[in-house]
XYZ file of C-alpha atoms in Angstrom:
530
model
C 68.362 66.295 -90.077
C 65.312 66.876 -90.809
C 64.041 63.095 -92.489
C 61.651 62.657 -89.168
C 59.526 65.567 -90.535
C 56.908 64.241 -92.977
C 54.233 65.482 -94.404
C 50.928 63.558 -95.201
C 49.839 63.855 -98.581
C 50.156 60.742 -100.665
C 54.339 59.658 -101.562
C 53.451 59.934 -105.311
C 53.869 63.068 -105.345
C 57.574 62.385 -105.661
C 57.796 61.261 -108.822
C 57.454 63.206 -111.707
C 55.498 60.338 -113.480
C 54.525 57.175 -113.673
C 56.921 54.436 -115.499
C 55.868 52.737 -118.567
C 57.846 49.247 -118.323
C 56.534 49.489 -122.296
C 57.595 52.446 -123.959
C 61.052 50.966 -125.268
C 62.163 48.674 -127.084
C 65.618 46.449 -126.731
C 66.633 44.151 -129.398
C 67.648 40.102 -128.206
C 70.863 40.438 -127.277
C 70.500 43.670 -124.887
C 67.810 41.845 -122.997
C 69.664 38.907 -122.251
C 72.267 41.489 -120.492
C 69.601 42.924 -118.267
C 68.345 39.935 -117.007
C 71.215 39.623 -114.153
C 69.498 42.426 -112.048
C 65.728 42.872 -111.928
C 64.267 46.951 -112.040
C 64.273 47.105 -108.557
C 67.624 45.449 -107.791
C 69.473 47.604 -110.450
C 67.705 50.711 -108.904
C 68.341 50.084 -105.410
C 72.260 49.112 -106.002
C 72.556 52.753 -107.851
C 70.480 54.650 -105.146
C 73.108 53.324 -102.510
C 76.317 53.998 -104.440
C 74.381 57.669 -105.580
C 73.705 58.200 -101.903
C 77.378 58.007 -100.972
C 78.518 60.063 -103.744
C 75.998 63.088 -103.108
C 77.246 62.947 -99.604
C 80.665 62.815 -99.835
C 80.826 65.675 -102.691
C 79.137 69.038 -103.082
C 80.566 69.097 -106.646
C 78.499 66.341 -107.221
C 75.857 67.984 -105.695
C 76.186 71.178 -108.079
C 76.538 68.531 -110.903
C 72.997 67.126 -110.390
C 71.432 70.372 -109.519
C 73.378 71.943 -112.865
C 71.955 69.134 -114.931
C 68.243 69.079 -113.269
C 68.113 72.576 -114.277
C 68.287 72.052 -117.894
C 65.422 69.921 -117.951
C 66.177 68.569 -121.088
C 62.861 66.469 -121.031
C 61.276 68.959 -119.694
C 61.245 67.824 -116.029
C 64.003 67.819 -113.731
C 65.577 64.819 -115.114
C 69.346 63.801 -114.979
C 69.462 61.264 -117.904
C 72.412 58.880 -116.718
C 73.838 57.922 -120.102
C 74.240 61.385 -121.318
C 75.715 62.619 -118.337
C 78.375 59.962 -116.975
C 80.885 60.831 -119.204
C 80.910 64.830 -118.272
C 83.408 65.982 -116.059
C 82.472 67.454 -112.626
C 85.562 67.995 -111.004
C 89.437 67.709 -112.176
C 89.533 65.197 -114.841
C 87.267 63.259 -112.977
C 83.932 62.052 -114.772
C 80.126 61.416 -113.225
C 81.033 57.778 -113.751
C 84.385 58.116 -112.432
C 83.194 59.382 -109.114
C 80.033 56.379 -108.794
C 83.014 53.859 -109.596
C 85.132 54.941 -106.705
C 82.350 54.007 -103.965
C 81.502 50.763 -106.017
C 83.469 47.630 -104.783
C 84.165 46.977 -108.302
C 83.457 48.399 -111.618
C 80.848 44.861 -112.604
C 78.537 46.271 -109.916
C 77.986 49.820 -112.244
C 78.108 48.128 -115.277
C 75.345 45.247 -114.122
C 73.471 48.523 -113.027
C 73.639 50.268 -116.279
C 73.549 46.781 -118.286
C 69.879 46.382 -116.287
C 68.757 49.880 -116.555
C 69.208 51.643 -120.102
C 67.355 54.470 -119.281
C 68.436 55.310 -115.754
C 67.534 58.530 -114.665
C 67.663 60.374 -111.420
C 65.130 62.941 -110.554
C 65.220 66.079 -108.666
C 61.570 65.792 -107.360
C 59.292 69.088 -107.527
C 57.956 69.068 -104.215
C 57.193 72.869 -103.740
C 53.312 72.003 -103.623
C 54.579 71.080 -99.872
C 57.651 72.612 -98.955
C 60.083 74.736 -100.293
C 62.627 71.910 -102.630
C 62.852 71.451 -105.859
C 66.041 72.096 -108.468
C 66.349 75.360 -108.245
C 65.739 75.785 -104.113
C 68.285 72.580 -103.595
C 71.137 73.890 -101.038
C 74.152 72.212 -102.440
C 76.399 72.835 -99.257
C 73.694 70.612 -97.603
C 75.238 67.220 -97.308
C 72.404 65.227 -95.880
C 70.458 64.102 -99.072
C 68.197 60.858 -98.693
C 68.263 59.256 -102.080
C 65.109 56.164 -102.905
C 63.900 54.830 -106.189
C 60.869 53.969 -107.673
C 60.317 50.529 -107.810
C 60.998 50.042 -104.611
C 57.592 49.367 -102.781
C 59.058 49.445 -99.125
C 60.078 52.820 -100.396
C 63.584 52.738 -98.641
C 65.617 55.654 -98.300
C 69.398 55.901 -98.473
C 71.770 58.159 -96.986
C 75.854 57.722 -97.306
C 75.162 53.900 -98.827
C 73.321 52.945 -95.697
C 69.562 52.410 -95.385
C 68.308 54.677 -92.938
C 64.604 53.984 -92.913
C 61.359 53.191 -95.013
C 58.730 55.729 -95.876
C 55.104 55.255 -95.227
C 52.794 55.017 -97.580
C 51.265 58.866 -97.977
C 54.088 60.582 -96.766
C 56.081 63.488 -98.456
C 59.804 63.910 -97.385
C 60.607 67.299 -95.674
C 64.234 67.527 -96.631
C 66.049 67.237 -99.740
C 65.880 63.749 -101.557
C 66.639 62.104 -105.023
C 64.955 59.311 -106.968
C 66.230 56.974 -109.297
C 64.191 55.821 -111.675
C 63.699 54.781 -115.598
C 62.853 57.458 -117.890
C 59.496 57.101 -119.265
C 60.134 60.343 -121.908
C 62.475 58.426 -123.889
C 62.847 55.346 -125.335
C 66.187 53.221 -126.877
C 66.154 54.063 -130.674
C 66.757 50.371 -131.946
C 66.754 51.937 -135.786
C 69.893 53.616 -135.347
C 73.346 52.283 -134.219
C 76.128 54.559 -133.100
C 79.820 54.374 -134.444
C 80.712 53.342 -130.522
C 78.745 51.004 -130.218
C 76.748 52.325 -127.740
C 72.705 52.819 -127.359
C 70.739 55.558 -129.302
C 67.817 57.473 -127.719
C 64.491 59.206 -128.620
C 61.767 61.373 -126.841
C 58.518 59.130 -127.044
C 56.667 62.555 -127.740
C 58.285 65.816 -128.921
C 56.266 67.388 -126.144
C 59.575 66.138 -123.761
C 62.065 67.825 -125.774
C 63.034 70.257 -123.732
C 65.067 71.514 -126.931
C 61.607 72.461 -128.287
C 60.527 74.236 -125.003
C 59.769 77.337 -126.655
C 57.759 76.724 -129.269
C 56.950 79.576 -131.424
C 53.507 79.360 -131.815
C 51.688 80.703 -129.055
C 49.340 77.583 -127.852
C 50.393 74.015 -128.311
C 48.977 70.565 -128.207
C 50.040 67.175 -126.946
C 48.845 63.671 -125.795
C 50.657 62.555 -122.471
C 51.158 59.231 -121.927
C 50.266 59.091 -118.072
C 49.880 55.347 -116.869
C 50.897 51.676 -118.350
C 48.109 49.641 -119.119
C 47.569 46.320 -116.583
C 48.181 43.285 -118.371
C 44.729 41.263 -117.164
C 46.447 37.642 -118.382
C 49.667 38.135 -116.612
C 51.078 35.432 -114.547
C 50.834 35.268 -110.783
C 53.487 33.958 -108.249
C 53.332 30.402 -106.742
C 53.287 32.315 -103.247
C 49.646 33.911 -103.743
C 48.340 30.266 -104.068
C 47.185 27.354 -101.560
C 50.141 24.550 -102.105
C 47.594 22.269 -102.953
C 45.886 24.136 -105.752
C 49.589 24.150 -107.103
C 49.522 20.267 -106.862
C 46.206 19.632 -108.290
C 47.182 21.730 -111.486
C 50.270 19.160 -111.447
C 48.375 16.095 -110.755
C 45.764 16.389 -113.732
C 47.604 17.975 -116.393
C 46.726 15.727 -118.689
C 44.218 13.994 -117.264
C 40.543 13.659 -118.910
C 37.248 14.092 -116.965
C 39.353 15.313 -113.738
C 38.766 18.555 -112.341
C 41.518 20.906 -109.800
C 38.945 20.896 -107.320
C 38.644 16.930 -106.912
C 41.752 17.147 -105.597
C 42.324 20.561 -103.345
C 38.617 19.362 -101.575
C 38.392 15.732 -101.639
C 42.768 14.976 -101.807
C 41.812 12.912 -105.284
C 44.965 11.734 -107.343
C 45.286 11.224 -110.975
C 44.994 7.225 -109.217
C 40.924 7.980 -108.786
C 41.043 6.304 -105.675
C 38.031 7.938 -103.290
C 38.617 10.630 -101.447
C 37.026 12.815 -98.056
C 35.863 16.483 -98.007
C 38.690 18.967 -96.257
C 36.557 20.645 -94.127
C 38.772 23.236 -93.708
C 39.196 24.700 -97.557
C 37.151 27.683 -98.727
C 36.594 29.766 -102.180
C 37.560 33.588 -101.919
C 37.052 36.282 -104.293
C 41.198 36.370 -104.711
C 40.787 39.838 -107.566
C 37.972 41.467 -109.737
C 38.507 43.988 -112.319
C 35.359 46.152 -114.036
C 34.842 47.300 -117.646
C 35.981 51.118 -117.977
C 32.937 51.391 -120.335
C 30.737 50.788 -117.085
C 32.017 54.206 -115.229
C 30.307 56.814 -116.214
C 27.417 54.453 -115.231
C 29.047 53.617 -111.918
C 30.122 57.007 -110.990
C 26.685 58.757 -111.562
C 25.687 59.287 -107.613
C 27.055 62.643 -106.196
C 29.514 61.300 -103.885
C 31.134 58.451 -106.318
C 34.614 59.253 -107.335
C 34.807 61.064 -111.505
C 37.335 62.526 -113.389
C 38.198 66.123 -113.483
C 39.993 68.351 -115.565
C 42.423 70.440 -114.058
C 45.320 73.450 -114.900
C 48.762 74.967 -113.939
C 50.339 78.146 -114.132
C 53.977 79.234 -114.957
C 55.323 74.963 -114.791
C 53.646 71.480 -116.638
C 52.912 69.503 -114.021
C 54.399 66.199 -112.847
C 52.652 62.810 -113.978
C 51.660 62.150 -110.207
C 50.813 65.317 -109.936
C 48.066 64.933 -112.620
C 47.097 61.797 -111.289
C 46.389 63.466 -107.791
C 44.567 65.997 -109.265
C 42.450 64.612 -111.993
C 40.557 62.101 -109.817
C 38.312 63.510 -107.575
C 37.718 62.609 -103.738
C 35.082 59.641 -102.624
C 35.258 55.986 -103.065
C 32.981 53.175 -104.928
C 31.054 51.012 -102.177
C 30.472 47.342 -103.505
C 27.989 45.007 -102.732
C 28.639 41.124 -103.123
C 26.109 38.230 -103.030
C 26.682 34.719 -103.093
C 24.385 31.968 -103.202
C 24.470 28.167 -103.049
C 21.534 25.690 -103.999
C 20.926 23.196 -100.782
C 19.651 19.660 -102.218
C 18.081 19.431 -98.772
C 15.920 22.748 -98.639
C 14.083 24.699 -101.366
C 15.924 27.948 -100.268
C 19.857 29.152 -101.556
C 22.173 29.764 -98.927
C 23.282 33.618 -99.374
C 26.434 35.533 -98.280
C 26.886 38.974 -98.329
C 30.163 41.342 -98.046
C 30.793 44.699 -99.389
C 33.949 47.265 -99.070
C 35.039 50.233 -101.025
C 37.929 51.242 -103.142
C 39.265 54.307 -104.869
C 38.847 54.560 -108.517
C 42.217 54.945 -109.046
C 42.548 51.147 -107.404
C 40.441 50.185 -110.460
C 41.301 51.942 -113.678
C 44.626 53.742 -114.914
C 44.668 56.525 -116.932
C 46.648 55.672 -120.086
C 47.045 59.884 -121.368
C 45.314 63.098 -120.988
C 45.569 66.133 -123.506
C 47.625 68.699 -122.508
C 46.935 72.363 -124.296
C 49.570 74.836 -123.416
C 49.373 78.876 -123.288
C 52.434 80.969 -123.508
C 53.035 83.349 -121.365
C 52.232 87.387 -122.418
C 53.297 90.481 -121.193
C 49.895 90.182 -119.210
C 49.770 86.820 -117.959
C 52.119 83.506 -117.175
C 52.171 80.692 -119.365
C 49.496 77.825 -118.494
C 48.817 74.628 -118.968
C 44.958 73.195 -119.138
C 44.773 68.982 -119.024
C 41.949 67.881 -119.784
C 40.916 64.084 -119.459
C 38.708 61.931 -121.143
C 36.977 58.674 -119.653
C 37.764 56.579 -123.027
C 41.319 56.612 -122.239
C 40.220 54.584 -118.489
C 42.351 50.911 -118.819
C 41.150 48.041 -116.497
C 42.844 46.574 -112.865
C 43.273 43.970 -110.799
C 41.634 45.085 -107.470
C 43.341 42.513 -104.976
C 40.249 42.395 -102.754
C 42.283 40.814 -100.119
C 44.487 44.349 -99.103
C 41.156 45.915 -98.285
C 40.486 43.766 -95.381
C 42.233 43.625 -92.357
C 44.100 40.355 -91.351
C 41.340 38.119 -89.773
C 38.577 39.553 -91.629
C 35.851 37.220 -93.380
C 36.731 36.899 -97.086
C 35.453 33.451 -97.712
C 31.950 32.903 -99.184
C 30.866 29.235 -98.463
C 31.023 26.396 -96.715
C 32.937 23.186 -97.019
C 32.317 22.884 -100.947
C 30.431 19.365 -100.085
C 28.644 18.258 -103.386
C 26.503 15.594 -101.536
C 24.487 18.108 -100.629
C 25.002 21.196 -101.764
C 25.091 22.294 -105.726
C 27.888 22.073 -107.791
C 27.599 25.923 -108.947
C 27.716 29.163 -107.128
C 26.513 32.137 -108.314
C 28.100 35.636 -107.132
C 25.672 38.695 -107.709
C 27.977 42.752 -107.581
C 26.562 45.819 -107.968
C 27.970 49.075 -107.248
C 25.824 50.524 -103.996
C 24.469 54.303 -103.950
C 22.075 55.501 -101.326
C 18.196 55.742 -102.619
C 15.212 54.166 -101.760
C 15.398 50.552 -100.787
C 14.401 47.300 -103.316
C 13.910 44.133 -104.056
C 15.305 42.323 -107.063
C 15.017 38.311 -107.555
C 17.333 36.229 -109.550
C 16.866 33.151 -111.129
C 19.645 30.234 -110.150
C 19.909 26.945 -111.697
C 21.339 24.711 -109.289
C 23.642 21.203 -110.374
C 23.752 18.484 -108.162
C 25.657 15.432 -108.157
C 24.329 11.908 -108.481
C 24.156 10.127 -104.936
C 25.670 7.399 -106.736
C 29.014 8.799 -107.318
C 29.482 8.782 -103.540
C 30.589 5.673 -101.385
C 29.751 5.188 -97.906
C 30.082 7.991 -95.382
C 32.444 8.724 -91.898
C 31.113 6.985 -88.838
C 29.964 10.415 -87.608
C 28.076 10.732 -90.806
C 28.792 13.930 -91.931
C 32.124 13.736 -94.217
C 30.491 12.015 -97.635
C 33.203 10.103 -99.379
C 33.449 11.157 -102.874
C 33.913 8.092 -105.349
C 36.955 8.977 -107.933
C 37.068 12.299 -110.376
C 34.325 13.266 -112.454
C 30.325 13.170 -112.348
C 28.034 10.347 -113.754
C 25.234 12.638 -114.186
C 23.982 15.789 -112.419
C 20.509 17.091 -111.228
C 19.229 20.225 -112.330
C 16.945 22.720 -109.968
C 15.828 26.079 -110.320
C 15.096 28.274 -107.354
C 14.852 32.108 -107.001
C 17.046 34.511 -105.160
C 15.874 37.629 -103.559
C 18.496 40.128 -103.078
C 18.100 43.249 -101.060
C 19.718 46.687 -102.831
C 19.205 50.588 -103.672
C 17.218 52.004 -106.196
C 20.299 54.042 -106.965
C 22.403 50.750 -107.442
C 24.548 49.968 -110.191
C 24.351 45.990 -111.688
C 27.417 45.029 -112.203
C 26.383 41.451 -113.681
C 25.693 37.572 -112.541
C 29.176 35.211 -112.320
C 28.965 31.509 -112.033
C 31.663 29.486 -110.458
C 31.494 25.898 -111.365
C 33.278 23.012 -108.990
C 34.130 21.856 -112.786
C 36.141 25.081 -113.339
C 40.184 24.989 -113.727
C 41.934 26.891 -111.194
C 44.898 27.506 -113.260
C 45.486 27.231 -116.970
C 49.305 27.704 -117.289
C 52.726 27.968 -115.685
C 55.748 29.296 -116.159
C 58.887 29.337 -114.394
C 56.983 29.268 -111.351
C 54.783 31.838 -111.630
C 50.974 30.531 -113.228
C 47.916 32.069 -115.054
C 44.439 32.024 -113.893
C 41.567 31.118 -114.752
C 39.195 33.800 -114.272
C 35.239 34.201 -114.493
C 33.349 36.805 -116.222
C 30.116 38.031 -117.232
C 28.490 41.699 -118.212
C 30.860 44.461 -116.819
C 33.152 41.861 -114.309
C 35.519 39.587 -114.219
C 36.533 37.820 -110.903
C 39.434 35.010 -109.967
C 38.529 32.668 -107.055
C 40.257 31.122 -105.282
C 40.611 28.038 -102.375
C 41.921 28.732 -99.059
C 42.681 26.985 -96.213
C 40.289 28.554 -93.887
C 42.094 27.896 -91.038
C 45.148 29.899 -91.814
């Protein structure tokens, strides 16, 4: 088979779009059902029994390339719940055939209980190779089958995983990919006479019903990415145990801050506590103001948006995606600086990296204006997007460095000496001619008296209990090397007073995040050592 063949040129271009966990709607009693499987568990129990059915049958096969063909939603969908119940061969049903290489008929009900808008996708892949519905060689029993929410991206063949995909590559031989349909959503208004769930196109554009329209020219808004939620919780696993502890330990405890306890191992008892060495801030995720890029994407090789077109076919959400954003990366610049008690100058650290835009902002629609085609000319379809309709991200700064790279941007956070605030300085970097720019910091510092006696080597200060008496303030100026050409991106305080997390929830918590001008950052401590 062919499956070692692959060609490099980004693995979204298998899907025909990008899923919108949001664009339906189930009432209280449906989602209690789904909750057995998750997405991901519900897809990858259907691509395994799918697998083994498309291999065993070339009916079933003909079936899915019959059905693709239709495009009923205008894509080469195969929309699950109205096709289960057709026949394919004999008297027996779609569903009848899945059941019979399921070890019991629970496992395709959890499946469809989990997944009301299970789909399975004949992907368009002929911008690579010759596949799509209409090329697919039915009497060709080696089909791979994956699905969507599957990041290890595992493919299936015969019920038996046969390997993971790569991030970037395109399959070379014929494949299928379950996924939910983002074109339609569960009609809640409407209840049918079995019982049974009710569906609508989110956009008439998708009924493929209304594929020839008979005006010449038509418009339509395409829903193309979900929007981030910024607030969303975060799993116990991205965070330092102790930073789970110290959330814990002063709950409801006055005058006590997280950090009392993840540096200097302070209880809710106030007992006095040493400095960990060995714990470190890092700039965990940052996320930038989509009314900041047109100002951040104004050097010639920063990354824009693009309109694009397509003859004779509409193109594929990933497909617009790939084509819409153009090639180059944003280069960041980050400065950090930390008053010393002991010396009239701020410790600085510097780090920088670059990212995609696409890592940064989705693309919640674009306008799509469609041509007919003439006696002269094919149909054609002109998308056309617009920078207003950019939606914020999490960048997760950490995937951008390799493991063992510097991410920290301190020291020991020892407030004996050093101030109680850091200040973090972005900018977006473009190549010009060379400056200068100062900032003014106000550095806190702790009362001596708050602190007992020190180590016998001297250099751990013992920190007396949870709070501050009173603080010292200094102001000192920081001089910060950058472009002419270089966007500001704004000035974000961190405060040793600042809660690391504000919530939890079944295990998974919400942070506390810092902002200011076009940025907001999460920090957070690390054991340096690990």
């Amino acid at each position: 088979m062919r499956k070692s063949i692959l060609l490099m040129l980004g693995v979204l271009s298998l899907f025909s779009c990008i899923q919108d966990e949001n664009v339906f709607l189930v009432n209280e009693s449906d989602e209690a059902k789904v909750q057995e499987l998750t997405a991901t568990e519900a897809q990858s129990k259907f691509a395994r029994i799918l697998s083994k059915a498309v291999s065993g049958s070339v009916e079933v096969r003909r079936f899915l390339k019959d059905e693709a063909l239709k495009q009923f939603d205008n894509d080469y969908d195969v929309f699950y719940p109205y096709v289960k119940d057709k026949v394919v061969q004999g008297s027996q049903t779609f569903r009848d055939i899945l059941l019979s290489y399921c070890d019991s008929d629970k496992e395709l009900e959890q499946v469809e209980q989990a997944q009301p808008l299970l789909t399975i996708l004949v992907p368009d892949l002929t911008l690579f190779w010759e596949f799509d519905a209409s090329k697919w060689d039915v009497y060709d029993e080696e089909v791979a089958v994956l699905c969507r929410e599957d990041k290890d991206n595992t493919l299936y063949e015969n019920g038996e995983a046969i390997g993971q995909m790569e991030t970037g590559d395109i399959p070379a031989f014929p494949c299928l990919v379950v996924k939910t349909n983002e074109r339609l959503r569960v009609n809640t208004s409407v209840t049918r006479a079995d019982g049974g769930a009710s569906y609508e196109f989110v956009d008439d554009a998708f009924d493929g019903s209304k594929r020839a329209p008979q005006t010449r020219h038509w418009d339509a808004d395409i829903p193309l990415e979900p929007q981030e939620d910024l607030e969303a919780y975060v799993s116990g696993s991205s965070l330092l145990p102790s930073v789970i502890q110290s959330y814990k330990e002063f709950k409801n405890v006055f005058n006590a801050f997280h950090r009392d306890y993840v540096y200097y191992g302070i209880t809710k008892e106030n007992k006095p506590g040493i400095l960990n060495q060995r714990i470190r801030e890092k700039l965990y995720r940052m996320c930038i103001n989509p009314t900041a890029f047109i100002r951040l994407s104004d050097d010639e090789v920063d990354p824009k948006l693009q309109n694009t077109t397509q003859e004779k076919r509409q193109l594929s959400n990933a497909e617009i995606l790939q084509r819409i954003w153009t090639d180059g990366a944003f280069e960041f610049r980050i400065y950090y600086y930390v008053g010393a008690e002991n010396d009239d100058k701020v410790m600085d650290r510097k780090m920088s990296f670059t990212c995609r835009a696409d890592k940064l902002f989705s693309v919640s629609q674009v306008h799509l204006h469609h041509k007919n085609s003439t006696a002269f000319r094919h149909q054609k379809n002109f998308y056309t997007v617009d920078a207003k309709n950019l939606k914020p991200k999490w960048l997760y700064v950490d995937k951008l460095f390799d493991k063992g790279q510097n991410r920290v941007f301190t020291g020991p956070w020892d407030l004996y000496s050093n101030s109680s605030v850091i200040y973090m300085f972005a900018s977006e970097f473009d190549p010009d001619g060379s400056k200068t720019i100062t900032k003014t910091v106000s550095s806190e510092y702790v009362n001596k008296a708050d602190f007992s006696i020190e180590s016998e080597k001297g250099d751990f200060p013992v920190k007396l209990g949870y709070g501050f008496s009173s603080t010292k303030r200094v102001t000192a100026v920081a001089e910060i090397e950058t472009t002419i050409g270089s966007d500001e991106l704004g000035t974000i305080e961190l405060r040793f007073t600042d809660p690391i997390i504000l919530d939890d929830k079944n295990g998974t918590y919400r942070l506390y995040n810092c902002s200011s001008g076009d940025l907001q950052v999460t920090f957070l401590p690390i054991d340096s050592y690990k």
